[in-house]
Amino acid sequence: MATEGSRLIFFSGRECPHCRKLRPVIEQAAQEMGKEITELEVWHNDGNANLMRKYGSVITKACGGSLGVPALYNEKTGKALCGMLTTKEMIIKWANE
């Protein structure tokens, strides 16, 4: 398991249909890279929601001005990806920066 501060994080919401559609893409990218992408549910977990807010300015910028899910955050680089249109290739590039 990746240690805090160096994780690749997938912020999601349990009932989020966009998160559900993106999950298999994230899983494929993680498998291809041999890296773990930690999923943190934010709608029902205050600790995870607070962590997402901690990275909020970067995620908001990646999400076009709003803090929402699905969103990915790279703790090592401080870079984010956002939205269900995120591709496997985008995830691999983001994770390997």
Coordinates of N, CA, C and O in Angstrom, one line a residue:
M1 N 0.8 -1.2 0.0 CA 0.0 0.0 0.0 C 0.9 1.2 0.0 O 1.8 1.3 0.7
A2 N 0.5 2.2 -0.8 CA 1.3 3.5 -0.9 C 1.1 4.3 0.4 O 0.1 4.3 1.0
T3 N 2.2 4.9 0.8 CA 2.2 5.7 2.0 C 1.6 7.1 1.7 O 1.7 7.6 0.6
E4 N 1.0 7.6 2.7 CA 0.4 9.0 2.6 C 1.5 9.9 2.2 O 2.6 9.9 2.7
G5 N 1.2 10.8 1.3 CA 2.2 11.8 0.8 C 2.8 11.4 -0.5 O 3.3 12.2 -1.2
S6 N 2.6 10.1 -0.9 CA 3.1 9.6 -2.2 C 2.0 8.8 -3.0 O 2.4 8.2 -3.9
R7 N 0.8 8.9 -2.5 CA -0.3 8.1 -3.2 C -0.8 8.8 -4.4 O -0.8 10.0 -4.6
L8 N -1.3 7.9 -5.3 CA -2.2 8.3 -6.4 C -3.6 8.1 -5.9 O -3.9 6.9 -5.5
I9 N -4.4 9.1 -5.8 CA -5.7 9.0 -5.2 C -6.8 9.2 -6.2 O -6.8 10.2 -7.0
F10 N -7.8 8.4 -6.2 CA -9.1 8.5 -6.9 C -10.1 8.9 -5.9 O -10.6 8.1 -5.1
F11 N -10.6 10.2 -6.0 CA -11.7 10.6 -5.1 C -13.0 10.3 -5.8 O -13.2 10.7 -7.0
S12 N -13.9 9.7 -5.1 CA -15.1 9.2 -5.7 C -16.3 9.4 -4.8 O -16.1 9.7 -3.6
G13 N -17.5 9.3 -5.3 CA -18.7 9.3 -4.5 C -19.4 7.9 -4.7 O -19.5 7.5 -5.9
R14 N -19.9 7.4 -3.6 CA -20.5 6.0 -3.7 C -21.6 5.9 -4.8 O -21.6 5.0 -5.5
E15 N -22.5 6.9 -4.9 CA -23.6 6.9 -5.8 C -23.3 7.6 -7.1 O -24.2 7.7 -7.9
C16 N -22.1 8.0 -7.3 CA -21.7 8.8 -8.5 C -21.6 7.9 -9.7 O -20.8 7.1 -9.8
P17 N -22.5 8.2 -10.7 CA -22.5 7.3 -11.9 C -21.2 7.6 -12.8 O -20.8 6.7 -13.4
H18 N -20.7 8.8 -12.7 CA -19.5 9.1 -13.5 C -18.3 8.4 -12.9 O -17.4 7.9 -13.6
C19 N -18.3 8.3 -11.6 CA -17.2 7.5 -10.9 C -17.2 6.1 -11.3 O -16.2 5.4 -11.5
R20 N -18.4 5.5 -11.3 CA -18.6 4.1 -11.6 C -18.1 3.8 -13.0 O -17.5 2.8 -13.3
K21 N -18.4 4.8 -14.0 CA -17.9 4.6 -15.4 C -16.4 4.7 -15.5 O -15.8 4.0 -16.3
L22 N -15.8 5.6 -14.7 CA -14.4 5.8 -14.7 C -13.6 4.7 -14.0 O -12.4 4.4 -14.4
R23 N -14.2 4.1 -13.0 CA -13.4 3.1 -12.2 C -12.7 2.0 -13.0 O -11.5 1.7 -12.8
P24 N -13.4 1.4 -14.0 CA -12.6 0.3 -14.8 C -11.4 0.9 -15.6 O -10.4 0.2 -15.7
V25 N -11.5 2.1 -16.0 CA -10.4 2.8 -16.7 C -9.2 3.0 -15.8 O -8.1 2.7 -16.1
I26 N -9.6 3.4 -14.5 CA -8.5 3.6 -13.5 C -7.9 2.3 -13.2 O -6.7 2.2 -13.0
E27 N -8.7 1.3 -13.0 CA -8.2 -0.1 -12.7 C -7.3 -0.6 -13.8 O -6.2 -1.2 -13.5
Q28 N -7.6 -0.4 -15.0 CA -6.8 -0.8 -16.2 C -5.5 -0.1 -16.1 O -4.4 -0.7 -16.3
A29 N -5.5 1.2 -15.9 CA -4.3 2.0 -15.9 C -3.4 1.5 -14.8 O -2.2 1.3 -15.0
A30 N -3.9 1.3 -13.6 CA -3.2 0.9 -12.4 C -2.5 -0.5 -12.7 O -1.3 -0.7 -12.4
Q31 N -3.3 -1.4 -13.3 CA -2.8 -2.7 -13.6 C -1.6 -2.6 -14.6 O -0.6 -3.3 -14.5
E32 N -1.8 -1.8 -15.7 CA -0.8 -1.7 -16.7 C 0.5 -1.1 -16.1 O 1.6 -1.5 -16.5
M33 N 0.4 -0.2 -15.2 CA 1.5 0.5 -14.6 C 2.2 -0.3 -13.5 O 3.3 -0.1 -13.1
G34 N 1.4 -1.2 -12.9 CA 1.8 -1.9 -11.7 C 1.9 -1.0 -10.5 O 2.7 -1.2 -9.6
K35 N 1.0 0.0 -10.5 CA 1.0 1.0 -9.4 C -0.4 1.0 -8.8 O -1.4 0.7 -9.5
E36 N -0.5 1.2 -7.5 CA -1.8 1.3 -6.8 C -2.4 2.7 -7.0 O -1.7 3.7 -6.8
I37 N -3.7 2.8 -7.3 CA -4.4 4.0 -7.2 C -5.4 3.8 -6.1 O -6.3 3.0 -6.2
T38 N -5.3 4.6 -5.0 CA -6.1 4.5 -3.9 C -7.5 5.2 -4.1 O -7.5 6.4 -4.3
E39 N -8.6 4.5 -4.0 CA -9.9 5.1 -4.1 C -10.3 5.5 -2.7 O -10.4 4.8 -1.7
L40 N -10.7 6.8 -2.6 CA -11.3 7.4 -1.4 C -12.6 8.0 -1.6 O -12.8 8.9 -2.5
E41 N -13.6 7.4 -1.0 CA -15.0 7.9 -1.1 C -15.2 9.1 -0.3 O -14.9 9.1 0.9
V42 N -15.7 10.2 -0.9 CA -15.8 11.5 -0.2 C -17.3 11.9 0.2 O -17.4 12.8 1.0
W43 N -18.3 11.3 -0.3 CA -19.7 11.7 0.0 C -20.1 11.2 1.3 O -21.0 11.8 2.0
H44 N -19.6 10.1 1.8 CA -20.0 9.5 3.1 C -18.9 9.4 4.1 O -19.0 8.7 5.1
N45 N -17.7 9.9 3.8 CA -16.6 9.8 4.7 C -16.0 11.2 4.8 O -15.3 11.8 3.9
D46 N -16.2 11.8 6.0 CA -15.7 13.2 6.3 C -14.2 13.3 6.2 O -13.7 14.3 5.7
G47 N -13.5 12.3 6.7 CA -12.0 12.4 6.6 C -11.5 12.4 5.2 O -10.6 13.2 4.9
N48 N -12.1 11.6 4.3 CA -11.7 11.7 2.9 C -12.1 13.0 2.2 O -11.4 13.5 1.4
A49 N -13.3 13.5 2.6 CA -13.8 14.8 2.1 C -12.9 15.9 2.5 O -12.5 16.8 1.7
N50 N -12.4 15.9 3.7 CA -11.5 16.9 4.2 C -10.2 16.8 3.5 O -9.6 17.9 3.2
L51 N -9.7 15.6 3.2 CA -8.5 15.5 2.4 C -8.6 16.0 1.0 O -7.8 16.7 0.5
M52 N -9.8 15.7 0.4 CA -10.0 16.3 -0.9 C -10.0 17.8 -0.9 O -9.5 18.5 -1.8
R53 N -10.7 18.4 0.2 CA -10.7 19.8 0.3 C -9.3 20.4 0.5 O -8.9 21.5 0.0
K54 N -8.4 19.6 1.2 CA -7.0 20.1 1.4 C -6.3 20.3 0.0 O -5.5 21.2 -0.1
Y55 N -6.6 19.4 -0.9 CA -6.1 19.5 -2.3 C -7.0 20.3 -3.2 O -6.8 20.3 -4.4
G56 N -8.0 20.9 -2.6 CA -9.1 21.5 -3.4 C -8.7 22.5 -4.5 O -9.3 22.5 -5.5
S57 N -7.7 23.4 -4.2 CA -7.4 24.4 -5.2 C -6.9 23.8 -6.5 O -7.2 24.2 -7.6
V58 N -6.1 22.7 -6.4 CA -5.5 22.0 -7.6 C -6.6 21.2 -8.3 O -6.7 21.3 -9.5
I59 N -7.4 20.5 -7.5 CA -8.5 19.8 -8.1 C -9.6 20.7 -8.8 O -10.0 20.4 -9.9
T60 N -9.9 21.8 -8.1 CA -10.8 22.7 -8.7 C -10.4 23.3 -10.0 O -11.1 23.4 -10.9
K61 N -9.1 23.6 -10.1 CA -8.5 24.1 -11.3 C -8.6 23.0 -12.4 O -9.0 23.3 -13.5
A62 N -8.3 21.8 -12.1 CA -8.4 20.6 -13.1 C -9.8 20.4 -13.5 O -10.1 19.9 -14.6
C63 N -10.8 20.7 -12.5 CA -12.2 20.4 -12.8 C -12.9 21.6 -13.4 O -14.2 21.6 -13.4
G64 N -12.2 22.6 -13.8 CA -12.9 23.7 -14.5 C -13.6 24.6 -13.6 O -14.6 25.3 -14.0
G65 N -13.2 24.7 -12.3 CA -13.8 25.7 -11.4 C -14.6 25.1 -10.3 O -15.1 25.9 -9.5
S66 N -14.8 23.8 -10.3 CA -15.6 23.2 -9.2 C -14.9 22.0 -8.6 O -14.1 21.4 -9.2
L67 N -15.2 21.8 -7.3 CA -14.6 20.7 -6.6 C -15.6 19.5 -6.7 O -16.6 19.6 -6.0
G68 N -15.3 18.5 -7.5 CA -16.2 17.4 -7.6 C -15.5 16.1 -7.9 O -14.3 16.1 -8.1
V69 N -16.3 15.1 -8.0 CA -15.9 13.8 -8.4 C -16.4 13.4 -9.7 O -17.5 13.9 -10.1
P70 N -15.8 12.5 -10.4 CA -14.5 11.8 -10.1 C -13.3 12.8 -10.3 O -13.3 13.6 -11.2
A71 N -12.4 12.6 -9.4 CA -11.1 13.4 -9.5 C -10.0 12.5 -9.0 O -10.1 11.7 -8.2
L72 N -8.8 12.8 -9.6 CA -7.6 12.1 -9.3 C -6.6 13.1 -8.8 O -6.5 14.2 -9.4
Y73 N -5.8 12.7 -7.8 CA -4.8 13.6 -7.3 C -3.5 12.8 -7.0 O -3.5 11.8 -6.4
N74 N -2.4 13.4 -7.5 CA -1.1 12.7 -7.3 C -0.4 13.5 -6.2 O 0.0 14.6 -6.3
E75 N -0.3 12.8 -5.0 CA 0.4 13.5 -3.9 C 1.8 13.8 -4.1 O 2.3 14.8 -3.5
K76 N 2.5 13.1 -4.9 CA 3.9 13.3 -5.2 C 4.2 14.5 -6.0 O 5.1 15.3 -5.7
T77 N 3.4 14.7 -7.1 CA 3.6 15.8 -8.0 C 2.6 17.0 -7.7 O 2.9 18.1 -8.2
G78 N 1.6 16.8 -6.9 CA 0.6 17.8 -6.7 C -0.3 18.2 -7.9 O -0.8 19.2 -8.0
K79 N -0.4 17.2 -8.8 CA -1.2 17.4 -10.0 C -2.5 16.6 -9.9 O -2.5 15.5 -9.3
A80 N -3.5 17.1 -10.6 CA -4.9 16.5 -10.6 C -5.4 16.3 -12.0 O -5.0 16.9 -12.9
L81 N -6.3 15.3 -12.1 CA -7.1 15.1 -13.3 C -8.6 15.1 -12.8 O -8.9 14.7 -11.7
C82 N -9.4 15.4 -13.7 CA -10.8 15.4 -13.3 C -11.8 15.0 -14.4 O -11.5 15.2 -15.6
G83 N -12.8 14.3 -14.0 CA -13.9 14.1 -14.9 C -13.9 12.7 -15.6 O -12.9 12.0 -15.6
M84 N -15.1 12.3 -16.0 CA -15.3 11.0 -16.5 C -14.7 10.8 -18.0 O -14.7 9.7 -18.5
L85 N -14.3 11.9 -18.6 CA -13.7 11.8 -19.9 C -12.2 11.6 -19.8 O -11.5 11.5 -20.8
T86 N -11.7 11.4 -18.6 CA -10.3 11.0 -18.4 C -10.0 9.7 -19.0 O -10.7 8.7 -18.8
T87 N -8.9 9.6 -19.8 CA -8.6 8.3 -20.5 C -7.5 7.6 -19.7 O -6.8 8.2 -18.9
K88 N -7.3 6.3 -20.1 CA -6.3 5.5 -19.5 C -4.9 6.1 -19.8 O -4.0 6.2 -18.9
E89 N -4.7 6.6 -21.0 CA -3.5 7.2 -21.4 C -3.2 8.5 -20.5 O -2.0 8.7 -20.1
M90 N -4.2 9.3 -20.3 CA -4.0 10.5 -19.4 C -3.6 10.1 -18.0 O -2.8 10.7 -17.4
I91 N -4.3 9.0 -17.5 CA -4.0 8.6 -16.1 C -2.5 8.1 -16.0 O -1.8 8.4 -15.1
I92 N -2.1 7.3 -17.0 CA -0.7 6.8 -17.0 C 0.3 7.9 -17.1 O 1.3 7.9 -16.3
K93 N 0.1 8.9 -17.9 CA 1.0 10.0 -18.0 C 1.0 10.8 -16.7 O 2.1 11.1 -16.2
W94 N -0.2 11.1 -16.1 CA -0.3 11.8 -14.8 C 0.4 11.0 -13.7 O 1.1 11.6 -12.9
A95 N 0.3 9.7 -13.7 CA 0.9 8.9 -12.6 C 2.4 8.8 -12.7 O 3.1 8.6 -11.7
N96 N 2.9 8.9 -13.9 CA 4.3 8.7 -14.1 C 5.2 10.0 -14.2 O 6.4 9.9 -14.5
E97 N 4.5 11.1 -14.0 CA 5.3 12.4 -14.0 C 6.2 12.5 -12.9 O 6.0 11.9 -11.8

